[in-house]
Coordinates of C-alpha atoms in Angstrom, one line a residue:
Chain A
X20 CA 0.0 0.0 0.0
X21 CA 1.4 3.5 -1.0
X22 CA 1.0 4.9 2.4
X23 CA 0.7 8.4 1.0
X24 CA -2.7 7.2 -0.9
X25 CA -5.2 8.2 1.7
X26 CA -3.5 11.1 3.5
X27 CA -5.4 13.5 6.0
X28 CA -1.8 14.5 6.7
X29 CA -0.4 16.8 4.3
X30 CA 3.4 15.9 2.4
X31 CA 4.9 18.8 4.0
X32 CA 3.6 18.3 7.2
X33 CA 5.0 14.5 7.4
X34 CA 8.4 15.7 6.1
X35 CA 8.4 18.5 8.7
X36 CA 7.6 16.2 11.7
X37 CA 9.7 13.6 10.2
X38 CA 12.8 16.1 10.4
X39 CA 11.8 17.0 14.1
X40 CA 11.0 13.3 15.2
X41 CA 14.8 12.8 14.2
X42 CA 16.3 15.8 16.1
X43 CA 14.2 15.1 19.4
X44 CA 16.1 11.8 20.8
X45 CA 18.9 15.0 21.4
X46 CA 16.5 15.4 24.6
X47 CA 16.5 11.9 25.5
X48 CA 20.4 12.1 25.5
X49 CA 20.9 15.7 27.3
X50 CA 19.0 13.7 30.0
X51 CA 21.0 10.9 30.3
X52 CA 24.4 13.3 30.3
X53 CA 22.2 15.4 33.0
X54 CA 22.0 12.3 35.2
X55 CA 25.6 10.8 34.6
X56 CA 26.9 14.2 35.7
X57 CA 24.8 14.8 38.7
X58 CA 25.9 11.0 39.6
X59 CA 29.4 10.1 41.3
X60 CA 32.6 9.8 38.9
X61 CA 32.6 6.1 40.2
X62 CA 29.3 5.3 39.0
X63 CA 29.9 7.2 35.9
X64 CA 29.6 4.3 33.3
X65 CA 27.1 2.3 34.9
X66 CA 24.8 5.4 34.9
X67 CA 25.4 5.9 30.7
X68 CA 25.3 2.3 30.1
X69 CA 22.3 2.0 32.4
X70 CA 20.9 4.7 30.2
X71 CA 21.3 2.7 27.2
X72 CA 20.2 -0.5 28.3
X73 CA 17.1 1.2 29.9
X74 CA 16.0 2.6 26.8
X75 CA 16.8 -0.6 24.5
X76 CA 14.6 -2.6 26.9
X77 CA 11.8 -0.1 27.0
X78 CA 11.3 0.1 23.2
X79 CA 11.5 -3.1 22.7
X80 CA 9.3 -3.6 25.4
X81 CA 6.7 -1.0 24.5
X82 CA 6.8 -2.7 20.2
X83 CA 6.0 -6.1 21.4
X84 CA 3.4 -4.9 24.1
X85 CA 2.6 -2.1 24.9
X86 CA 1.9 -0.2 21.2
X87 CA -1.0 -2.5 21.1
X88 CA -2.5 -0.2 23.6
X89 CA -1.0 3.1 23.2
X90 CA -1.8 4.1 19.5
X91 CA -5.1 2.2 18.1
X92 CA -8.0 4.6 16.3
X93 CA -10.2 1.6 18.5
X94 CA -10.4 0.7 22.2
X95 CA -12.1 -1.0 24.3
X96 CA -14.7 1.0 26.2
X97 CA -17.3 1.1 28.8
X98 CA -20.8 2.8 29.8
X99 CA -21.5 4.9 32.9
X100 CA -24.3 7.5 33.2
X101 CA -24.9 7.3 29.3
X102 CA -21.4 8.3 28.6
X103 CA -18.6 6.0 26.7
X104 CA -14.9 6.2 28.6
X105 CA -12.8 4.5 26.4
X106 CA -9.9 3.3 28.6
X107 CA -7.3 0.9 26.6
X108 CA -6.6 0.5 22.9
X109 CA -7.4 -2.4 20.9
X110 CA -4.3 -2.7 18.2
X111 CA -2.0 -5.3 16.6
X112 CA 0.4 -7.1 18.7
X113 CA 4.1 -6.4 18.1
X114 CA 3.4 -4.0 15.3
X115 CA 2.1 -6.4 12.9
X116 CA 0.7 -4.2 10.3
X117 CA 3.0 -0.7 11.3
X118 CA 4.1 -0.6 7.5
X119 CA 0.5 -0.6 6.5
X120 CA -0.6 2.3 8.8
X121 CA -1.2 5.7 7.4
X122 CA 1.3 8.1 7.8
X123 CA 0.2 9.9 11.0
X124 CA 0.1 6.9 12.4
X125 CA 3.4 5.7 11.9
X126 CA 4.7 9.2 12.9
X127 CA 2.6 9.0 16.4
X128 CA 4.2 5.4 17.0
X129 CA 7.6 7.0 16.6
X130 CA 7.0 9.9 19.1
X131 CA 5.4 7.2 21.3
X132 CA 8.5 5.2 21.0
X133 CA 10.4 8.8 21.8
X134 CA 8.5 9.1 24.6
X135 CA 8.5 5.7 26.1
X136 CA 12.0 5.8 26.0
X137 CA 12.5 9.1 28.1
X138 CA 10.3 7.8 30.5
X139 CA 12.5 5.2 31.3
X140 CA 15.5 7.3 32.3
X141 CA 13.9 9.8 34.6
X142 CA 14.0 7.3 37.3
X143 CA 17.3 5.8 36.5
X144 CA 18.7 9.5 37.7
X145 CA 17.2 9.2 41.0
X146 CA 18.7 5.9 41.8
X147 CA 21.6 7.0 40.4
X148 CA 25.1 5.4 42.7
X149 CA 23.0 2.3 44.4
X150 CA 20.3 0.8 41.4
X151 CA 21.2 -1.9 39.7
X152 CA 20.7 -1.7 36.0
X153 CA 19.0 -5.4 36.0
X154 CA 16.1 -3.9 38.2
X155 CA 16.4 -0.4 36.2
X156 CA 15.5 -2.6 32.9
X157 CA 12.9 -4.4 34.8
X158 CA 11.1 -0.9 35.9
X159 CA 11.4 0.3 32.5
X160 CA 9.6 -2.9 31.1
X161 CA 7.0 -2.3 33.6
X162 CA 6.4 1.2 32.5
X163 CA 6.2 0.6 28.8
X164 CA 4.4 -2.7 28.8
X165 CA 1.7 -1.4 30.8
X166 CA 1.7 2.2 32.5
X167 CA 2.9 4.6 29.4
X168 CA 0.8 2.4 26.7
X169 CA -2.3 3.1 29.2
X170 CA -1.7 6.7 29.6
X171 CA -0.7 7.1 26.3
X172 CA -4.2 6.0 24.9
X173 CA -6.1 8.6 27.5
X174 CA -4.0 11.2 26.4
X175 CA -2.5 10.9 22.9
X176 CA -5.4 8.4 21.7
X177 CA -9.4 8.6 21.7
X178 CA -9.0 7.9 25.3
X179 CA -11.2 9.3 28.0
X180 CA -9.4 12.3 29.0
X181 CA -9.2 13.6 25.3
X182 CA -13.0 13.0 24.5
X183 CA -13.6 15.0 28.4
X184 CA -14.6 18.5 25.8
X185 CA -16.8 16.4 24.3
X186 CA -18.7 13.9 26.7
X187 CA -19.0 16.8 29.3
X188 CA -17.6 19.9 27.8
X189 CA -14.5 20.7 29.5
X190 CA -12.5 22.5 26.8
X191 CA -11.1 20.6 24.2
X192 CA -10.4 17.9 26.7
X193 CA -7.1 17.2 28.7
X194 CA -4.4 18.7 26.3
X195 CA -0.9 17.6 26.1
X196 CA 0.7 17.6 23.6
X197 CA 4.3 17.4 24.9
X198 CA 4.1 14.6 27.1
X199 CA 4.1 16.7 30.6
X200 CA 1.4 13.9 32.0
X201 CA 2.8 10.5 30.4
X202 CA 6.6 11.7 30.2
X203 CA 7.4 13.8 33.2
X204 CA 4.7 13.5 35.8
X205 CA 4.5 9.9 35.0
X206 CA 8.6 9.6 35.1
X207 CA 8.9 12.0 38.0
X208 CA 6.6 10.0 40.2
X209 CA 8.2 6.4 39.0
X210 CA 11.5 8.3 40.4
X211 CA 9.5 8.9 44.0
X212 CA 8.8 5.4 44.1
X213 CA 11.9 4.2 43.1
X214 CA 13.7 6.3 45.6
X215 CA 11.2 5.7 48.1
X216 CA 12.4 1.4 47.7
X217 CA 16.2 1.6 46.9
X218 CA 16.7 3.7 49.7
X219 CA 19.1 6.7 50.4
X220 CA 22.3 6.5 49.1
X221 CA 24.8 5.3 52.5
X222 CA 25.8 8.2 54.6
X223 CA 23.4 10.2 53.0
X224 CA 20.8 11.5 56.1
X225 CA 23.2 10.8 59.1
X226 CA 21.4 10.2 62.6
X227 CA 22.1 13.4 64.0
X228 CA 22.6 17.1 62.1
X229 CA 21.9 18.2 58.5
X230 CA 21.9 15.8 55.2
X231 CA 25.2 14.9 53.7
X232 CA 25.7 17.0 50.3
X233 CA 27.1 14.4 47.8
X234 CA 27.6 17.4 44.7
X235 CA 27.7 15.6 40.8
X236 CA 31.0 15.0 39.8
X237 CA 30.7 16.7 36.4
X238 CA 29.1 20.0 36.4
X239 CA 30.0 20.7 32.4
X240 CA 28.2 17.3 31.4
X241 CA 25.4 18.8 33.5
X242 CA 25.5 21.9 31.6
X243 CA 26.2 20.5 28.5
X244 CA 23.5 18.4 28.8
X245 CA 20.9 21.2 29.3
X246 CA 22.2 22.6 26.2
X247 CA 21.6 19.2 24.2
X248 CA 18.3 18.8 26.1
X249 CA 17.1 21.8 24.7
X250 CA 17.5 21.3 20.6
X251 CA 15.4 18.0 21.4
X252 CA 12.8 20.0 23.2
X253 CA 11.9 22.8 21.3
X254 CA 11.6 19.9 18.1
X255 CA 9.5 17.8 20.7
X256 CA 7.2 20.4 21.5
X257 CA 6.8 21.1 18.1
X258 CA 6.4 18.1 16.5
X259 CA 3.9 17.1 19.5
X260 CA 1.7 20.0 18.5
X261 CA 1.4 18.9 14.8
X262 CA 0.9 15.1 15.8
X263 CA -1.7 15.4 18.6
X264 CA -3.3 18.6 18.7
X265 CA -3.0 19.0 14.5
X266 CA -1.6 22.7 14.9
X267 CA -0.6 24.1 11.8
X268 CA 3.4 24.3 10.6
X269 CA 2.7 28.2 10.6
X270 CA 1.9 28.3 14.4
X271 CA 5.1 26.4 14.9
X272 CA 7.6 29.6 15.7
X273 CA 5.3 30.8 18.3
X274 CA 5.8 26.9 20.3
X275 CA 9.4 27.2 19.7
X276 CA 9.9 31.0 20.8
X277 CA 7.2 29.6 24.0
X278 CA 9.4 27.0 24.6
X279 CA 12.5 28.9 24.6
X280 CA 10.9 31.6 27.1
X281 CA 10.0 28.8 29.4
X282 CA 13.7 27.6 29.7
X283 CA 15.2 31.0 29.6
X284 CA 12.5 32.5 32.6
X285 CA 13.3 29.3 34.6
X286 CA 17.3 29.5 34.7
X287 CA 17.0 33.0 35.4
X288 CA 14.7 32.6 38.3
X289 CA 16.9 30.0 39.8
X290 CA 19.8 31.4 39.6
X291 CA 18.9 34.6 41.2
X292 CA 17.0 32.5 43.5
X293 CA 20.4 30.8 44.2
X294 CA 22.7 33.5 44.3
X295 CA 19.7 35.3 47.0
X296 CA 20.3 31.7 49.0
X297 CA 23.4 31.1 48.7
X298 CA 25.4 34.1 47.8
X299 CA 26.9 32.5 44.7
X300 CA 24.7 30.7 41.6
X301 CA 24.5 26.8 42.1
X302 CA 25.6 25.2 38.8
X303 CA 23.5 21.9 39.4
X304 CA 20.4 23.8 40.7
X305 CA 20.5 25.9 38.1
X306 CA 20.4 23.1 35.3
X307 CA 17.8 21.5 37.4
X308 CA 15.5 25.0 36.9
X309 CA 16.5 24.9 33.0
X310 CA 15.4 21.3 32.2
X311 CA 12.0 22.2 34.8
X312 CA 11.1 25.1 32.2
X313 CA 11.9 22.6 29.6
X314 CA 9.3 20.5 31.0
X315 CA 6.9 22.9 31.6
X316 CA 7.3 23.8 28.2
X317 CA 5.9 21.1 27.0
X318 CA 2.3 21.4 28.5
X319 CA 2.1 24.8 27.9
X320 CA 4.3 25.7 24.8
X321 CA 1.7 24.9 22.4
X322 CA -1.5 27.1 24.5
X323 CA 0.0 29.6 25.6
X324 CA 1.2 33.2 24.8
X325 CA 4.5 34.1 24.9
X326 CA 4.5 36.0 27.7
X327 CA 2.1 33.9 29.7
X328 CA 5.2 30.9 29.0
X329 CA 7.6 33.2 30.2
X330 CA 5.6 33.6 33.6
X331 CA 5.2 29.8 33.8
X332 CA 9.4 29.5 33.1
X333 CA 9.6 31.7 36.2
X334 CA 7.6 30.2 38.1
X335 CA 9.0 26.5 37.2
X336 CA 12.4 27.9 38.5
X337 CA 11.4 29.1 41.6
X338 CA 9.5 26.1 42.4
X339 CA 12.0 23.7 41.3
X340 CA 15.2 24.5 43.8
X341 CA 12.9 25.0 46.7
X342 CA 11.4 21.3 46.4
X343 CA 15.1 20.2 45.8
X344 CA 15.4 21.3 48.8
X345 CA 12.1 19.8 50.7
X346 CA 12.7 17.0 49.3
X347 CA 16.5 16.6 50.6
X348 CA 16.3 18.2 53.9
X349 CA 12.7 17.9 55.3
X350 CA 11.6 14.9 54.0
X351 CA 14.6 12.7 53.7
X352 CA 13.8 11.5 50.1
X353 CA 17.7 10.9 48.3
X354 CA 17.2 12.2 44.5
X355 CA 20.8 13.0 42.9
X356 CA 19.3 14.2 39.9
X357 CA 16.5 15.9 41.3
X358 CA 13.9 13.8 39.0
X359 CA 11.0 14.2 41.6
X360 CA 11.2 18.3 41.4
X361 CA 12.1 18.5 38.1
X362 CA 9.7 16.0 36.5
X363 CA 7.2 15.5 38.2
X364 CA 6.7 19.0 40.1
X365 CA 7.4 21.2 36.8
X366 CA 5.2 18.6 34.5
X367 CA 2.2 18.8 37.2
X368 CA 2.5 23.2 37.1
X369 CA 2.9 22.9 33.4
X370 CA -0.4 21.5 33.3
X371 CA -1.6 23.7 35.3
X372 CA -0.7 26.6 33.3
X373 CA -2.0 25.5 29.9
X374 CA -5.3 25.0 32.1
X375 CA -4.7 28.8 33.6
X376 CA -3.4 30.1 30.6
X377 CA -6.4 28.4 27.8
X378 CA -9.0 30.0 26.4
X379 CA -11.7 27.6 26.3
X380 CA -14.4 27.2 29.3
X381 CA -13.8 24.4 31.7
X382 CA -10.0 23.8 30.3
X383 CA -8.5 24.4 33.4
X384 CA -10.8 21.3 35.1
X385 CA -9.5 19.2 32.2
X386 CA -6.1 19.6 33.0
X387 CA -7.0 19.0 36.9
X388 CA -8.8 15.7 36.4
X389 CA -5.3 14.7 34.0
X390 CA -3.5 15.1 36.6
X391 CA -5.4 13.6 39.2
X392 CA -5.3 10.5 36.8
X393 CA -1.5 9.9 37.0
X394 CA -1.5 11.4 40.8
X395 CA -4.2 9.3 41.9
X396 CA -4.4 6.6 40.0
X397 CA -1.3 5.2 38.3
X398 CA 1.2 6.6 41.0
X399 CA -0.3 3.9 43.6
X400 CA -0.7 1.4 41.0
X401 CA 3.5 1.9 40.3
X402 CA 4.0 1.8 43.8
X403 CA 2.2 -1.9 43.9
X404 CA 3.8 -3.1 41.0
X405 CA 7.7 -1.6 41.8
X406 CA 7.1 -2.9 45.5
X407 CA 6.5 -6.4 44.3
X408 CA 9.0 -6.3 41.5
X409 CA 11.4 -5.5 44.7
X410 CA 10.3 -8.4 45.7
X411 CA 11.7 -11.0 43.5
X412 CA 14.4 -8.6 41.9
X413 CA 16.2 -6.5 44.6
X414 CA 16.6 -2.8 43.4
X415 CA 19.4 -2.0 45.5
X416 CA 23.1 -3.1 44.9
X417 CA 24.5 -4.9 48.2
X418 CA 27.0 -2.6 50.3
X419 CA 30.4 -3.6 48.9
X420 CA 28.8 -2.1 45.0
X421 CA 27.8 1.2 46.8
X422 CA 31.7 1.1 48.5
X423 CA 33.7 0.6 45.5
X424 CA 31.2 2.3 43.4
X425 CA 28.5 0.8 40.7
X426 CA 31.5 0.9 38.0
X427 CA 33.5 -1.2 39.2
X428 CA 30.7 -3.5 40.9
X429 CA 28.6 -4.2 37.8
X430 CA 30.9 -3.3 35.0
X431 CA 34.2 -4.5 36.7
X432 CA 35.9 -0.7 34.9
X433 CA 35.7 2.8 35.5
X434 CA 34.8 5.6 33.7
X435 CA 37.9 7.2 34.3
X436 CA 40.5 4.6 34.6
X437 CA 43.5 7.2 34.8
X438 CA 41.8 9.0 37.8
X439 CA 42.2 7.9 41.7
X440 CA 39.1 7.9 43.3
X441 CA 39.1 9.2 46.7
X442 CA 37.1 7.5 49.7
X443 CA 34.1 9.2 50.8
X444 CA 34.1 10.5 54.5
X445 CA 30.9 8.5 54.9
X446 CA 32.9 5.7 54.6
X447 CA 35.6 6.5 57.2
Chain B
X22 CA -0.1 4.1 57.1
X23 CA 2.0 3.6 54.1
X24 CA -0.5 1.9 52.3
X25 CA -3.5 3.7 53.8
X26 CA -2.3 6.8 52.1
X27 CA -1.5 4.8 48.9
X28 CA -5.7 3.7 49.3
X29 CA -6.7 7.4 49.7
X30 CA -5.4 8.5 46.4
X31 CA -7.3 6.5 44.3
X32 CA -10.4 7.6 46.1
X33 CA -9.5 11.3 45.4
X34 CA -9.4 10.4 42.0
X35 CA -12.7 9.0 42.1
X36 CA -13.9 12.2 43.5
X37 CA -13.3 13.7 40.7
X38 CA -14.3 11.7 38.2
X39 CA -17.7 11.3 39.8
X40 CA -17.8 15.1 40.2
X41 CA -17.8 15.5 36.0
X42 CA -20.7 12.9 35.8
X43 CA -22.7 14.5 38.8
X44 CA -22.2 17.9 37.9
X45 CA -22.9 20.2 35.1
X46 CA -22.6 23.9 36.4
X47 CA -19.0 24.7 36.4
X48 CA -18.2 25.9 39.9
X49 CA -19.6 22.6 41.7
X50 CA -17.8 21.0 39.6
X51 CA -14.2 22.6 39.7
X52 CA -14.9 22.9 43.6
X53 CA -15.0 19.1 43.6
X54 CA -12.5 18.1 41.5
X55 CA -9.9 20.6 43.9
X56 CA -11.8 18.9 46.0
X57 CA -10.4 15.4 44.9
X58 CA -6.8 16.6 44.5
X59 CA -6.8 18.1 47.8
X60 CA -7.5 14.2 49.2
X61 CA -4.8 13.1 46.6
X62 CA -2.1 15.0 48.1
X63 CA -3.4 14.2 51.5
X64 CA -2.8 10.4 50.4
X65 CA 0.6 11.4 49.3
X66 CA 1.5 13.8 52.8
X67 CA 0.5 10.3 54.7
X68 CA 2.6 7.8 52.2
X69 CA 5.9 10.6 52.2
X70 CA 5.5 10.9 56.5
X71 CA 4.9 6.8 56.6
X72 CA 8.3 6.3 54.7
X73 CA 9.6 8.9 56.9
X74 CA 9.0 7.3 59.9
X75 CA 10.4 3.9 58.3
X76 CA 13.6 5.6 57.8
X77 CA 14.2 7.2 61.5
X78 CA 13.5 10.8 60.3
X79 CA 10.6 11.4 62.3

């Protein structure tokens, strides 16, 4: 079948999307540099590796399983005061049949498969110096076989929350064209739970006085990461508005100058923010605050004004380093790459804002009743499923890895072989 | 407490999702479903102090 026969989808619009489907995996590896860098230089390798073994497992996890539900015109559905909530897709296993999809489909699989595999490393960051990459790859199996395709369907699909404008008039239904929900809530909450089971890293909260800081050892990979992270964003955003909310290529500056305004009014925020705090800028707070605009981008970009995503940006960075710090000091929850704040909180305002920031009546409920879906629903549903996956596959690497460092423990090399490594006073 | 927390999320959901079907003006609505969220992160305060207390920090 000539797959260009029966096109809703215009030629130029498949070769744009096509181009920024291609640049976009440059978020998926600023992330991963992000969360080597905010890691210790003797877990280094295992945190890259673990990267790329995480996201091999969870694509092809997510084409054998989980595209059957995420991305199929037909679900299953049921009836409830005389409405229909279509809650799972009904597709063909294991892509049988992808070549013969229409083109916007096949583009929509390959942003799914995008998605599903940033998903995977958000956690991997806040287990980052005591995971092991067997349990990693289990967790991101678990999350593409059954959580993203799920939430993928509601969101992306003809799922319940995107037929909520027109079963009961909210809007134009729970918008999201980013991923904020499926990507970064869901991610960000997956690295709660995580960090929640694996534990703190040894040393971290000592009995008596203050948290131990245990700083990245690589503040330019942090940096440079941002950098990356941002060329794969502004094409994700853009390429999310033409595949799911069918924008038109001539509104696509405005989602790229948005999304550029969210990043830019974030970093500034934290780093005055910081340098208030602190008296001097913090470099890994203040990549934390860029990659939380980022995020927040990609609710909003495609709703909002351009000042309205500037506001949100500034917001996002203020938020971001304070819950950093909750997180750390108040509620003794160990995230080196600050996953929970990042993903989760700035994915969650994002919402929010396209709800604030929309035009259309009852919007702003929409976006509420999206998040209380991955908040209420899925985040204990993870829980049950990670606890019992602990279970049978431990999560955390027995004391002697954590001592000489996840390198060295699962890969048997370091990352820097020419470098001594010097003991930690926690270890003393 | 852990998983009593983990049990009240899901209920806040609920609460909002029965809010869309019981109500059609907007404010009883949006009330509820803040409502809802409010007994999410409720759920959530519980669950983060229950892990808490596992750990020593309370």
């Amino acid at each position: 079948m000539d797959p260009y026969s029966a096109l809703p989808f215009p030629e130029t619009a498949f070769a744009l999307t096509l181009v920024l489907l291609l640049l976009a995996p440059l978020a998926v590896a600023g992330l991963a540099l992000i969360n080597t860098g905010l890691g210790r230089a003797r877990s280094a390798a295992q945190s890259l590796l673990g990267s790329l073994v995480l996201i091999a497992v969870a694509i092809i996890i997510f084409a054998l399983i989980g595209s059957t539900f995420a991305y199929p015109p037909v679900g299953y559905l049921f009836e409830i005061a005389g409405v229909h909530w279509n809650w799972i897709g009904q597709g063909h296993f294991a892509l049988s049949g992808f070549s013969s999809e229409t083109v916007d489909t096949q583009l929509g699989l390959l942003f799914e498969f995008l998605a599903v595999a940033m998903l995977a490393i958000i956690p991997w960051g806040s287990g980052a110096d005591r995971w092991r990459i067997s349990a990693g790859a289990a967790v991101a199996a678990i999350l593409a076989a059954i959580l993203f395709p799920v939430l993928a369907y509601w969101v992306w699909g003809t799922g319940w929350l995107t037929q909520l404008g027109i079963n009961f008039g909210l809007g134009e239904g729970f918008v999201d064209a980013g991923g904020a929900s499926l990507i970064h809530v869901l991610g960000g909450l997956s690295a709660l739970v995580v960090a929640w089971l694996v534990g703190p890293r040894k040393g971290k909260f000592p009995r008596e006085g203050l948290s131990t800081a245990m700083p990245g050892h690589n503040a330019s990979y942090v940096l440079f990461g941002c950098l990356l992270a941002l060329v794969g964003w502004l094409a994700w955003n853009m390429a999310g508005a033409v595949l799911w909310l069918n924008a038109d290529p001539t509104t696509l500056t405005v989602i790229a100058v948005n999304t550029l305004l969210c990043a830019a009014g974030a970093i500034a925020a934290t780093f005055t923010l910081t340098r208030i705090r602190f008296g001097k800028p913090d470099a890994s707070l203040c990549a934390n605050g860029w990659l939380s605009g980022l995020v927040t981008s990609s609710a909003c970009a495609s709703v909002a004004k351009p000042a309205e995503a500037l506001i949100a940006g500034i917001v996002a960075g203020i938020i971001t380093p304070l819950l950093v710090e909750l997180l750390e000091l108040a509620l003794s929850i160990d995230d080196p790459s600050g996953g929970i704040s990042v993903h989760a909180a700035g994915g969650i305002w994002g919402l929010i804002a396209a709800g604030i920031f929309a035009t259309q009546p009852g919007q702003f409920v929409a976006q509420l009743i999206g998040i209380a879906a991955v908040l209420g629903l899925f985040l204990p549903i993870m829980y049950g499923l990670f606890w019992l996956l602990n279970r049978v596959l431990p999560f955390r690497a027995e004391a002697d890895g954590e001592r000489i460092g996840m390198d060295l423990h699962e890969l048997g090399g370091n990352a820097y072989p020419e470098f001594v490594l010097h003991r930690d006073d926690s270890y003393r | 407490m852990k998983y009593a927390g983990l049990l009240v999320m899901p209920a806040g959901f609920f609460l909002c999702v029965t809010a869309i079907v019981l109500f059609s003006s907007p404010v009883p609505r949006t009330i509820f479903v803040i409502s809802g969220l409010i007994v999410e992160l409720i759920g959530l305060g519980v669950t983060i102090r229950a892990h808490m207390a596992h750990r020593g920090g309370i």
